Each structure stands twice: as structure tokens, then as C-alpha cells.
């Protein structure tokens, strides 16, 4: 049975696309057939992260226009044989409904063990409809108080809608940011948002370099260790939290 994971955040720039890519890579490395669906219309970036911008023949736009079936718009990532992406349309004005996304997921489910959806930023009903159809919602925040408040608003809304399938990822955590007085510490972040933690990802320069160049993360990159741990927790393993800070 394929599992649909929605990756979302209230504030933009929290690391959703980086996390979809890193987590997708980790799940694929473990032998899971994985698909990342990018819903960040007009702001496509996952093809760049995997260094395959020149290999994208079709995207979600082609599917929505009825030019091809969803599975034919999927591109395999060269660096990980089990990893595939369905890129966002280049046109920022493409309109998609939650029903269309559900239908696309339904059509491709038989080919994949995990479908990861990069929802794009923002709190709107469109995102809520999409995430409600998923088996797991990953709410992403950074330690920044504005991000934390936006994540709290978002998860409160999920709870109001009866959705208990949320887990929290705190991204871009560094000693510097936690020591700094304006940044909340990890326990305070978790208590404020009120969602069970599934992972902490350190601020990692290797991630910025690798995603910018379209290279895989180096084996020893701290963020890759964090992605591997989150992937294993998603698969039900009991993996202790790594202390990066
Ligand atoms: N753990 C990390 N360490 C260092 N930099 C990071 C980390 N995670 C993400 N970044 C950087 O933060 C920036 C934003 O990341 P990303 O594009 O993944 O966020 P996003 O939530 O998808 O943004 P948007 O809301 O615009 O879609 C990028 O420059 C990325 O390289
Ligand atoms: Mg993004």
C-alpha cells in the first residue's frame, strides 16, 4: 500500500522542497519506490536540486492539460534509481484542485511505495484539502519565532479539522540560533506548536552547496544523517534523536 506524505509549512522558505528531496532520496536509497510531486506552481526547483532540469519532458502542467498520463510525466532521478519526480508546471497561473491531485495520486499509487507532496507555502484552503487526503502531514518549521507561530496556526487548523496525522520537523537548527536570545529552544518550539516531533535537521552548508549544484548530499553531511533518521522513523523504526547542537 502506497503512503502519501504531504510536506507543508505556514511560512515560505522553511525548507519544504529541500526536505522533500532529502527525505525522498533517503527513502529511495532504502529500496522504496518513491515519487515526489511538486505543487509549487511557477517556482519549480526539485529538478534543479537533482540536477536534471534538462531531462524534464513533461510536468504536472502536461497532465492537467490532458497531454499525458501522470505516470508518463514522471522523470527518474539519475542519482537514485528508486527516486522519481513529477515537476510543478512552469506556469504560475495553472489551476489545480485537490480532487485532481487526489486523482493523480490514485493513478500512480500502484507504482510507488511513497508519494511525497511538496505543497508549496501558505495557509489556504487549497493546501488544507490536499494535505487532508494524505496519510502523514509533515509540518516544517525553523526555530524562528515567526515560523513557529505560522506552524502553530497551521497545525491548529489541522487539529480543528480532526486531523491527527501530523508530525513536526524543525529545520535549520544551529547552536548559534538556539543560543541567540530571540530564538526559542527546541522543547519550547515543540510545546508551542503542539505536534509530535519526527526529526530535527541541522543548518547544513553541504545541503546548500549540493542542492545548488544538483549533486547528491555527501555521505557524511549532517542533513543527510537527519533525513535518513526521519525516513526510518516514517517506516516505523525507533531511531533516537541525533544531537547536532
Ligand atoms: N537544513 C538546511 N540548512 C541550510 N540551508 C537550508 C536547509 N534547509 C533549507 N535550506 C535553504 O533554505 C532555502 C529555502 O529552502 P527551500 O527552497 O527548500 O524552502 P521551501 O520551504 O521549499 O521554500 P518555498 O516556501 O519558497 O517553497 C534554500 O536556499 C535552501 O538551500
Ligand atoms: Mg519550495
PDB file of C-alpha atoms and ligand atoms in Angstrom:
ATOM      1  CA  UNK A   1       0.000   0.000   0.000  1.00  0.00           C
ATOM      2  CA  UNK A   2       1.429   3.323  -1.068  1.00  0.00           C
ATOM      3  CA  UNK A   3       1.765   6.028   1.599  1.00  0.00           C
ATOM      4  CA  UNK A   4       1.130   9.698   0.759  1.00  0.00           C
ATOM      5  CA  UNK A   5       3.190  12.222   2.744  1.00  0.00           C
ATOM      6  CA  UNK A   6       2.343  15.934   2.500  1.00  0.00           C
ATOM      7  CA  UNK A   7       5.152  18.349   3.382  1.00  0.00           C
ATOM      8  CA  UNK A   8       3.859  21.743   4.380  1.00  0.00           C
ATOM      9  CA  UNK A   9       4.555  24.933   6.344  1.00  0.00           C
ATOM     10  CA  UNK A  10       2.829  28.197   7.143  1.00  0.00           C
ATOM     11  CA  UNK A  11       5.752  30.413   6.238  1.00  0.00           C
ATOM     12  CA  UNK A  12       7.699  30.158   2.989  1.00  0.00           C
ATOM     13  CA  UNK A  13      11.371  29.221   2.808  1.00  0.00           C
ATOM     14  CA  UNK A  14      11.313  26.808   5.756  1.00  0.00           C
ATOM     15  CA  UNK A  15      12.940  24.065   3.662  1.00  0.00           C
ATOM     16  CA  UNK A  16       9.946  22.089   2.319  1.00  0.00           C
ATOM     17  CA  UNK A  17      11.435  21.430  -1.120  1.00  0.00           C
ATOM     18  CA  UNK A  18      14.853  20.575   0.362  1.00  0.00           C
ATOM     19  CA  UNK A  19      13.187  18.193   2.834  1.00  0.00           C
ATOM     20  CA  UNK A  20      11.013  16.526   0.160  1.00  0.00           C
ATOM     21  CA  UNK A  21      14.189  15.974  -1.857  1.00  0.00           C
ATOM     22  CA  UNK A  22      16.346  14.779   1.052  1.00  0.00           C
ATOM     23  CA  UNK A  23      13.672  12.543   2.522  1.00  0.00           C
ATOM     24  CA  UNK A  24      12.765  11.208  -0.915  1.00  0.00           C
ATOM     25  CA  UNK A  25      16.421  10.412  -1.522  1.00  0.00           C
ATOM     26  CA  UNK A  26      16.742   8.605   1.830  1.00  0.00           C
ATOM     27  CA  UNK A  27      13.558   6.562   1.308  1.00  0.00           C
ATOM     28  CA  UNK A  28      14.669   5.647  -2.224  1.00  0.00           C
ATOM     29  CA  UNK A  29      18.144   4.623  -1.006  1.00  0.00           C
ATOM     30  CA  UNK A  30      16.444   2.227   1.425  1.00  0.00           C
ATOM     31  CA  UNK A  31      14.806   0.487  -1.521  1.00  0.00           C
ATOM     32  CA  UNK A  32      11.416   2.222  -1.504  1.00  0.00           C
ATOM     33  CA  UNK A  33       9.938   3.253  -4.855  1.00  0.00           C
ATOM     34  CA  UNK A  34       9.437   6.958  -4.202  1.00  0.00           C
ATOM     35  CA  UNK A  35       7.752   9.783  -6.093  1.00  0.00           C
ATOM     36  CA  UNK A  36       7.957  13.489  -5.242  1.00  0.00           C
ATOM     37  CA  UNK A  37       5.071  15.587  -6.590  1.00  0.00           C
ATOM     38  CA  UNK A  38       5.887  19.277  -6.629  1.00  0.00           C
ATOM     39  CA  UNK A  39       2.946  21.661  -6.266  1.00  0.00           C
ATOM     40  CA  UNK A  40       4.940  24.870  -6.086  1.00  0.00           C
ATOM     41  CA  UNK A  41       3.483  26.257  -9.308  1.00  0.00           C
ATOM     42  CA  UNK A  42       5.751  28.660 -11.156  1.00  0.00           C
ATOM     43  CA  UNK A  43       8.518  28.079  -8.602  1.00  0.00           C
ATOM     44  CA  UNK A  44       9.708  24.674  -9.751  1.00  0.00           C
ATOM     45  CA  UNK A  45      13.009  23.727  -8.118  1.00  0.00           C
ATOM     46  CA  UNK A  46      13.235  19.982  -7.460  1.00  0.00           C
ATOM     47  CA  UNK A  47      14.603  19.359 -10.972  1.00  0.00           C
ATOM     48  CA  UNK A  48      17.474  21.743 -10.114  1.00  0.00           C
ATOM     49  CA  UNK A  49      18.058  20.096  -6.733  1.00  0.00           C
ATOM     50  CA  UNK A  50      18.573  16.750  -8.511  1.00  0.00           C
ATOM     51  CA  UNK A  51      20.487  18.254 -11.440  1.00  0.00           C
ATOM     52  CA  UNK A  52      18.007  17.064 -14.072  1.00  0.00           C
ATOM     53  CA  UNK A  53      16.448  20.303 -15.370  1.00  0.00           C
ATOM     54  CA  UNK A  54      17.361  19.358 -18.944  1.00  0.00           C
ATOM     55  CA  UNK A  55      15.706  15.952 -18.668  1.00  0.00           C
ATOM     56  CA  UNK A  56      12.156  17.094 -17.869  1.00  0.00           C
ATOM     57  CA  UNK A  57       9.946  16.419 -20.898  1.00  0.00           C
ATOM     58  CA  UNK A  58       6.604  16.609 -19.118  1.00  0.00           C
ATOM     59  CA  UNK A  59       5.352  18.057 -15.857  1.00  0.00           C
ATOM     60  CA  UNK A  60       2.147  18.397 -13.872  1.00  0.00           C
ATOM     61  CA  UNK A  61       1.014  21.053 -16.375  1.00  0.00           C
ATOM     62  CA  UNK A  62       1.110  18.443 -19.180  1.00  0.00           C
ATOM     63  CA  UNK A  63      -1.050  16.126 -17.057  1.00  0.00           C
ATOM     64  CA  UNK A  64      -3.567  18.837 -16.155  1.00  0.00           C
ATOM     65  CA  UNK A  65      -3.824  19.834 -19.822  1.00  0.00           C
ATOM     66  CA  UNK A  66      -4.564  16.201 -20.691  1.00  0.00           C
ATOM     67  CA  UNK A  67      -1.408  15.835 -22.815  1.00  0.00           C
ATOM     68  CA  UNK A  68      -0.193  12.735 -20.995  1.00  0.00           C
ATOM     69  CA  UNK A  69      -0.979  10.318 -18.184  1.00  0.00           C
ATOM     70  CA  UNK A  70       0.542  11.124 -14.773  1.00  0.00           C
ATOM     71  CA  UNK A  71       2.979   8.189 -14.923  1.00  0.00           C
ATOM     72  CA  UNK A  72       4.301   9.401 -18.296  1.00  0.00           C
ATOM     73  CA  UNK A  73       5.068  12.824 -16.799  1.00  0.00           C
ATOM     74  CA  UNK A  74       7.291  11.277 -14.134  1.00  0.00           C
ATOM     75  CA  UNK A  75      11.063  11.679 -14.501  1.00  0.00           C
ATOM     76  CA  UNK A  76      13.523   9.300 -12.867  1.00  0.00           C
ATOM     77  CA  UNK A  77      16.332  10.856 -10.845  1.00  0.00           C
ATOM     78  CA  UNK A  78      19.710   9.657 -12.153  1.00  0.00           C
ATOM     79  CA  UNK A  79      21.445   9.583  -8.766  1.00  0.00           C
ATOM     80  CA  UNK A  80      18.889   7.318  -7.058  1.00  0.00           C
ATOM     81  CA  UNK A  81      17.280   4.552  -9.079  1.00  0.00           C
ATOM     82  CA  UNK A  82      14.118   4.350  -6.946  1.00  0.00           C
ATOM     83  CA  UNK A  83      13.526   8.092  -6.911  1.00  0.00           C
ATOM     84  CA  UNK A  84      11.201   9.895  -9.311  1.00  0.00           C
ATOM     85  CA  UNK A  85       9.789  13.386  -9.597  1.00  0.00           C
ATOM     86  CA  UNK A  86       6.664  14.925 -11.070  1.00  0.00           C
ATOM     87  CA  UNK A  87       7.623  18.567 -11.516  1.00  0.00           C
ATOM     88  CA  UNK A  88       5.403  21.567 -10.957  1.00  0.00           C
ATOM     89  CA  UNK A  89       4.138  23.386 -14.042  1.00  0.00           C
ATOM     90  CA  UNK A  90       6.280  26.334 -15.070  1.00  0.00           C
ATOM     91  CA  UNK A  91       3.131  28.450 -15.427  1.00  0.00           C
ATOM     92  CA  UNK A  92       2.365  30.067 -12.038  1.00  0.00           C
ATOM     93  CA  UNK A  93      -1.287  30.531 -13.040  1.00  0.00           C
ATOM     94  CA  UNK A  94      -2.007  26.834 -13.535  1.00  0.00           C
ATOM     95  CA  UNK A  95      -5.154  25.919 -11.639  1.00  0.00           C
ATOM     96  CA  UNK A  96      -5.405  22.599  -9.830  1.00  0.00           C
ATOM     97  CA  UNK A  97      -7.999  21.244  -7.447  1.00  0.00           C
ATOM     98  CA  UNK A  98      -7.449  18.918  -4.517  1.00  0.00           C
ATOM     99  CA  UNK A  99      -9.616  16.366  -6.382  1.00  0.00           C
ATOM    100  CA  UNK A 100      -7.249  16.460  -9.361  1.00  0.00           C
ATOM    101  CA  UNK A 101      -4.247  15.852  -7.097  1.00  0.00           C
ATOM    102  CA  UNK A 102      -6.106  13.009  -5.375  1.00  0.00           C
ATOM    103  CA  UNK A 103      -6.913  11.532  -8.789  1.00  0.00           C
ATOM    104  CA  UNK A 104      -3.264  11.798  -9.920  1.00  0.00           C
ATOM    105  CA  UNK A 105      -2.080  10.117  -6.691  1.00  0.00           C
ATOM    106  CA  UNK A 106      -4.657   7.378  -7.185  1.00  0.00           C
ATOM    107  CA  UNK A 107      -3.434   6.720 -10.729  1.00  0.00           C
ATOM    108  CA  UNK A 108       0.249   6.436  -9.775  1.00  0.00           C
ATOM    109  CA  UNK A 109      -0.124   4.742  -6.368  1.00  0.00           C
ATOM    110  CA  UNK A 110       0.429   1.263  -7.736  1.00  0.00           C
ATOM    111  CA  UNK A 111       3.915   2.210  -8.963  1.00  0.00           C
ATOM    112  CA  UNK A 112       5.252   3.684  -5.697  1.00  0.00           C
ATOM    113  CA  UNK A 113       5.694   2.858  -2.012  1.00  0.00           C
ATOM    114  CA  UNK A 114       5.855   6.541  -1.016  1.00  0.00           C
ATOM    115  CA  UNK A 115       4.414   9.646  -2.653  1.00  0.00           C
ATOM    116  CA  UNK A 116       5.772  12.860  -1.152  1.00  0.00           C
ATOM    117  CA  UNK A 117       3.870  16.046  -1.949  1.00  0.00           C
ATOM    118  CA  UNK A 118       5.644  19.404  -1.744  1.00  0.00           C
ATOM    119  CA  UNK A 119       2.616  21.621  -1.106  1.00  0.00           C
ATOM    120  CA  UNK A 120       4.300  24.986  -1.584  1.00  0.00           C
ATOM    121  CA  UNK A 121       3.990  27.731   1.036  1.00  0.00           C
ATOM    122  CA  UNK A 122       0.978  29.322   2.587  1.00  0.00           C
ATOM    123  CA  UNK A 123      -2.086  28.692   4.659  1.00  0.00           C
ATOM    124  CA  UNK A 124      -5.005  28.363   2.285  1.00  0.00           C
ATOM    125  CA  UNK A 125      -7.946  26.037   1.837  1.00  0.00           C
ATOM    126  CA  UNK A 126      -6.328  24.501  -1.242  1.00  0.00           C
ATOM    127  CA  UNK A 127      -3.382  23.209   0.830  1.00  0.00           C
ATOM    128  CA  UNK A 128      -5.731  22.005   3.566  1.00  0.00           C
ATOM    129  CA  UNK A 129      -7.757  19.949   1.096  1.00  0.00           C
ATOM    130  CA  UNK A 130      -4.638  18.342  -0.317  1.00  0.00           C
ATOM    131  CA  UNK A 131      -2.987  17.501   2.987  1.00  0.00           C
ATOM    132  CA  UNK A 132      -6.195  16.021   4.359  1.00  0.00           C
ATOM    133  CA  UNK A 133      -6.003  13.308   1.739  1.00  0.00           C
ATOM    134  CA  UNK A 134      -2.533  12.238   2.862  1.00  0.00           C
ATOM    135  CA  UNK A 135      -1.526   9.537   5.345  1.00  0.00           C
ATOM    136  CA  UNK A 136       1.060  11.739   7.060  1.00  0.00           C
ATOM    137  CA  UNK A 137       1.487  15.510   7.251  1.00  0.00           C
ATOM    138  CA  UNK A 138       4.970  16.824   7.912  1.00  0.00           C
ATOM    139  CA  UNK A 139       4.724  20.347   9.317  1.00  0.00           C
ATOM    140  CA  UNK A 140       8.018  22.154   8.779  1.00  0.00           C
ATOM    141  CA  UNK A 141       9.279  24.998  10.911  1.00  0.00           C
ATOM    142  CA  UNK A 142      12.596  26.630  11.625  1.00  0.00           C
ATOM    143  CA  UNK A 143      13.456  27.914  15.129  1.00  0.00           C
ATOM    144  CA  UNK A 144      12.494  31.414  14.010  1.00  0.00           C
ATOM    145  CA  UNK A 145       9.563  32.672  16.169  1.00  0.00           C
ATOM    146  CA  UNK A 146       7.574  33.843  13.128  1.00  0.00           C
ATOM    147  CA  UNK A 147       7.893  30.411  11.514  1.00  0.00           C
ATOM    148  CA  UNK A 148       6.913  28.771  14.785  1.00  0.00           C
ATOM    149  CA  UNK A 149       3.774  30.883  15.085  1.00  0.00           C
ATOM    150  CA  UNK A 150       2.781  30.165  11.477  1.00  0.00           C
ATOM    151  CA  UNK A 151       3.356  26.434  12.006  1.00  0.00           C
ATOM    152  CA  UNK A 152       1.228  26.580  15.157  1.00  0.00           C
ATOM    153  CA  UNK A 153      -1.632  28.294  13.275  1.00  0.00           C
ATOM    154  CA  UNK A 154      -1.427  25.705  10.546  1.00  0.00           C
ATOM    155  CA  UNK A 155      -1.363  22.679  12.835  1.00  0.00           C
ATOM    156  CA  UNK A 156      -4.186  24.136  14.984  1.00  0.00           C
ATOM    157  CA  UNK A 157      -6.295  24.292  11.842  1.00  0.00           C
ATOM    158  CA  UNK A 158      -5.432  20.667  11.006  1.00  0.00           C
ATOM    159  CA  UNK A 159      -6.463  19.650  14.536  1.00  0.00           C
ATOM    160  CA  UNK A 160      -9.705  21.645  14.216  1.00  0.00           C
ATOM    161  CA  UNK A 161     -10.444  19.641  11.099  1.00  0.00           C
ATOM    162  CA  UNK A 162      -9.875  16.457  13.089  1.00  0.00           C
ATOM    163  CA  UNK A 163      -6.522  15.668  11.542  1.00  0.00           C
ATOM    164  CA  UNK A 164      -4.185  13.915  13.996  1.00  0.00           C
ATOM    165  CA  UNK A 165      -1.722  12.608  11.402  1.00  0.00           C
ATOM    166  CA  UNK A 166       0.754  15.488  11.824  1.00  0.00           C
ATOM    167  CA  UNK A 167       4.426  15.265  12.739  1.00  0.00           C
ATOM    168  CA  UNK A 168       6.822  18.149  13.219  1.00  0.00           C
ATOM    169  CA  UNK A 169      10.224  18.732  11.618  1.00  0.00           C
ATOM    170  CA  UNK A 170      12.379  21.547  12.952  1.00  0.00           C
ATOM    171  CA  UNK A 171      14.775  22.571  10.192  1.00  0.00           C
ATOM    172  CA  UNK A 172      17.858  24.811  10.059  1.00  0.00           C
ATOM    173  CA  UNK A 173      18.726  24.251  13.705  1.00  0.00           C
ATOM    174  CA  UNK A 174      22.146  25.510  14.750  1.00  0.00           C
ATOM    175  CA  UNK A 175      23.890  26.188  18.000  1.00  0.00           C
ATOM    176  CA  UNK A 176      24.106  29.830  17.027  1.00  0.00           C
ATOM    177  CA  UNK A 177      20.346  30.208  16.515  1.00  0.00           C
ATOM    178  CA  UNK A 178      19.405  28.382  19.719  1.00  0.00           C
ATOM    179  CA  UNK A 179      21.870  30.309  21.873  1.00  0.00           C
ATOM    180  CA  UNK A 180      20.658  33.575  20.398  1.00  0.00           C
ATOM    181  CA  UNK A 181      18.071  35.055  22.787  1.00  0.00           C
ATOM    182  CA  UNK A 182      15.375  35.704  20.156  1.00  0.00           C
ATOM    183  CA  UNK A 183      15.256  32.039  19.153  1.00  0.00           C
ATOM    184  CA  UNK A 184      13.173  29.568  21.147  1.00  0.00           C
ATOM    185  CA  UNK A 185      14.746  26.316  22.270  1.00  0.00           C
ATOM    186  CA  UNK A 186      13.634  23.006  20.845  1.00  0.00           C
ATOM    187  CA  UNK A 187      11.273  21.975  23.679  1.00  0.00           C
ATOM    188  CA  UNK A 188       9.590  25.361  23.592  1.00  0.00           C
ATOM    189  CA  UNK A 189       9.091  25.063  19.822  1.00  0.00           C
ATOM    190  CA  UNK A 190       7.504  21.615  20.170  1.00  0.00           C
ATOM    191  CA  UNK A 191       5.260  22.753  23.067  1.00  0.00           C
ATOM    192  CA  UNK A 192       4.155  25.875  21.199  1.00  0.00           C
ATOM    193  CA  UNK A 193       3.234  24.033  18.015  1.00  0.00           C
ATOM    194  CA  UNK A 194       1.758  21.052  19.851  1.00  0.00           C
ATOM    195  CA  UNK A 195       2.772  18.441  17.283  1.00  0.00           C
ATOM    196  CA  UNK A 196       4.884  15.354  17.973  1.00  0.00           C
ATOM    197  CA  UNK A 197       8.438  15.740  16.707  1.00  0.00           C
ATOM    198  CA  UNK A 198       9.667  13.370  13.986  1.00  0.00           C
ATOM    199  CA  UNK A 199      13.005  15.000  13.274  1.00  0.00           C
ATOM    200  CA  UNK A 200      15.460  17.833  13.663  1.00  0.00           C
ATOM    201  CA  UNK A 201      17.570  18.910  10.701  1.00  0.00           C
ATOM    202  CA  UNK A 202      20.673  20.969  11.343  1.00  0.00           C
ATOM    203  CA  UNK A 203      21.587  24.062   9.395  1.00  0.00           C
ATOM    204  CA  UNK A 204      23.900  22.493   6.848  1.00  0.00           C
ATOM    205  CA  UNK A 205      26.107  24.263   4.366  1.00  0.00           C
ATOM    206  CA  UNK A 206      26.595  20.969   2.492  1.00  0.00           C
ATOM    207  CA  UNK A 207      22.865  20.979   1.717  1.00  0.00           C
ATOM    208  CA  UNK A 208      23.024  24.481   0.228  1.00  0.00           C
ATOM    209  CA  UNK A 209      26.019  23.530  -1.935  1.00  0.00           C
ATOM    210  CA  UNK A 210      24.617  20.154  -3.068  1.00  0.00           C
ATOM    211  CA  UNK A 211      21.113  21.418  -3.914  1.00  0.00           C
ATOM    212  CA  UNK A 212      22.504  24.462  -5.705  1.00  0.00           C
ATOM    213  CA  UNK A 213      24.777  22.308  -7.865  1.00  0.00           C
ATOM    214  CA  UNK A 214      22.338  19.442  -8.362  1.00  0.00           C
ATOM    215  CA  UNK A 215      24.657  16.933  -6.660  1.00  0.00           C
ATOM    216  CA  UNK A 216      23.666  14.272  -4.116  1.00  0.00           C
ATOM    217  CA  UNK A 217      24.392  15.163  -0.500  1.00  0.00           C
ATOM    218  CA  UNK A 218      27.791  13.841   0.633  1.00  0.00           C
ATOM    219  CA  UNK A 219      27.605  10.676   2.702  1.00  0.00           C
ATOM    220  CA  UNK A 220      28.701  12.432   5.912  1.00  0.00           C
ATOM    221  CA  UNK A 221      26.522  15.569   5.508  1.00  0.00           C
ATOM    222  CA  UNK A 222      24.685  16.237   8.812  1.00  0.00           C
ATOM    223  CA  UNK A 223      21.409  16.902   6.988  1.00  0.00           C
ATOM    224  CA  UNK A 224      21.624  13.532   5.191  1.00  0.00           C
ATOM    225  CA  UNK A 225      22.042  11.775   8.542  1.00  0.00           C
ATOM    226  CA  UNK A 226      18.896  13.604   9.708  1.00  0.00           C
ATOM    227  CA  UNK A 227      16.954  12.673   6.520  1.00  0.00           C
ATOM    228  CA  UNK A 228      17.942   9.009   6.930  1.00  0.00           C
ATOM    229  CA  UNK A 229      16.737   9.064  10.550  1.00  0.00           C
ATOM    230  CA  UNK A 230      13.384  10.643   9.602  1.00  0.00           C
ATOM    231  CA  UNK A 231      12.923   8.116   6.773  1.00  0.00           C
ATOM    232  CA  UNK A 232      13.494   5.255   9.225  1.00  0.00           C
ATOM    233  CA  UNK A 233      11.053   6.766  11.747  1.00  0.00           C
ATOM    234  CA  UNK A 234       8.444   7.064   8.975  1.00  0.00           C
ATOM    235  CA  UNK A 235       8.985   3.370   8.324  1.00  0.00           C
ATOM    236  CA  UNK A 236       8.201   2.710  11.990  1.00  0.00           C
ATOM    237  CA  UNK A 237      11.718   2.245  13.362  1.00  0.00           C
ATOM    238  CA  UNK A 238      12.633   3.636  16.757  1.00  0.00           C
ATOM    239  CA  UNK A 239      15.579   5.913  15.956  1.00  0.00           C
ATOM    240  CA  UNK A 240      16.951   8.157  18.729  1.00  0.00           C
ATOM    241  CA  UNK A 241      17.197  11.873  18.055  1.00  0.00           C
ATOM    242  CA  UNK A 242      20.686  12.869  16.916  1.00  0.00           C
ATOM    243  CA  UNK A 243      22.117  15.755  18.870  1.00  0.00           C
ATOM    244  CA  UNK A 244      23.525  18.049  16.203  1.00  0.00           C
ATOM    245  CA  UNK A 245      23.790  21.017  18.503  1.00  0.00           C
TER     246      UNK A 245
HETATM  247  N1  LIG B   1      18.898  22.418   6.754  1.00  0.00           N
HETATM  248  C1  LIG B   1      19.245  23.446   5.979  1.00  0.00           C
HETATM  249  N2  LIG B   1      20.465  24.039   6.140  1.00  0.00           N
HETATM  250  C2  LIG B   1      20.834  25.089   5.386  1.00  0.00           C
HETATM  251  N3  LIG B   1      20.055  25.635   4.427  1.00  0.00           N
HETATM  252  C3  LIG B   1      18.843  25.090   4.218  1.00  0.00           C
HETATM  253  C4  LIG B   1      18.360  23.979   4.973  1.00  0.00           C
HETATM  254  N4  LIG B   1      17.113  23.665   4.514  1.00  0.00           N
HETATM  255  C5  LIG B   1      16.837  24.529   3.533  1.00  0.00           C
HETATM  256  N5  LIG B   1      17.856  25.393   3.345  1.00  0.00           N
HETATM  257  C6  LIG B   1      17.951  26.502   2.387  1.00  0.00           C
HETATM  258  O1  LIG B   1      16.854  27.376   2.642  1.00  0.00           O
HETATM  259  C7  LIG B   1      16.354  27.912   1.422  1.00  0.00           C
HETATM  260  C8  LIG B   1      14.879  27.588   1.307  1.00  0.00           C
HETATM  261  O2  LIG B   1      14.740  26.184   1.212  1.00  0.00           O
HETATM  262  P1  LIG B   1      13.574  25.525   0.351  1.00  0.00           P
HETATM  263  O3  LIG B   1      13.520  26.133  -1.011  1.00  0.00           O
HETATM  264  O4  LIG B   1      13.737  24.062   0.462  1.00  0.00           O
HETATM  265  O5  LIG B   1      12.321  26.028   1.199  1.00  0.00           O
HETATM  266  P2  LIG B   1      10.778  25.966   0.812  1.00  0.00           P
HETATM  267  O6  LIG B   1      10.065  25.853   2.105  1.00  0.00           O
HETATM  268  O7  LIG B   1      10.549  24.908  -0.191  1.00  0.00           O
HETATM  269  O8  LIG B   1      10.561  27.395   0.171  1.00  0.00           O
HETATM  270  P3  LIG B   1       9.217  27.903  -0.574  1.00  0.00           P
HETATM  271  O9  LIG B   1       8.235  28.201   0.531  1.00  0.00           O
HETATM  272  O10 LIG B   1       9.668  29.129  -1.289  1.00  0.00           O
HETATM  273  O11 LIG B   1       8.764  26.802  -1.482  1.00  0.00           O
HETATM  274  C9  LIG B   1      17.195  27.299   0.311  1.00  0.00           C
HETATM  275  O12 LIG B   1      18.223  28.194  -0.020  1.00  0.00           O
HETATM  276  C10 LIG B   1      17.784  26.038   0.949  1.00  0.00           C
HETATM  277  O13 LIG B   1      19.039  25.675   0.396  1.00  0.00           O
HETATM  278 MG1  LIG B   2       9.631  25.052  -2.111  1.00  0.00          MG
END
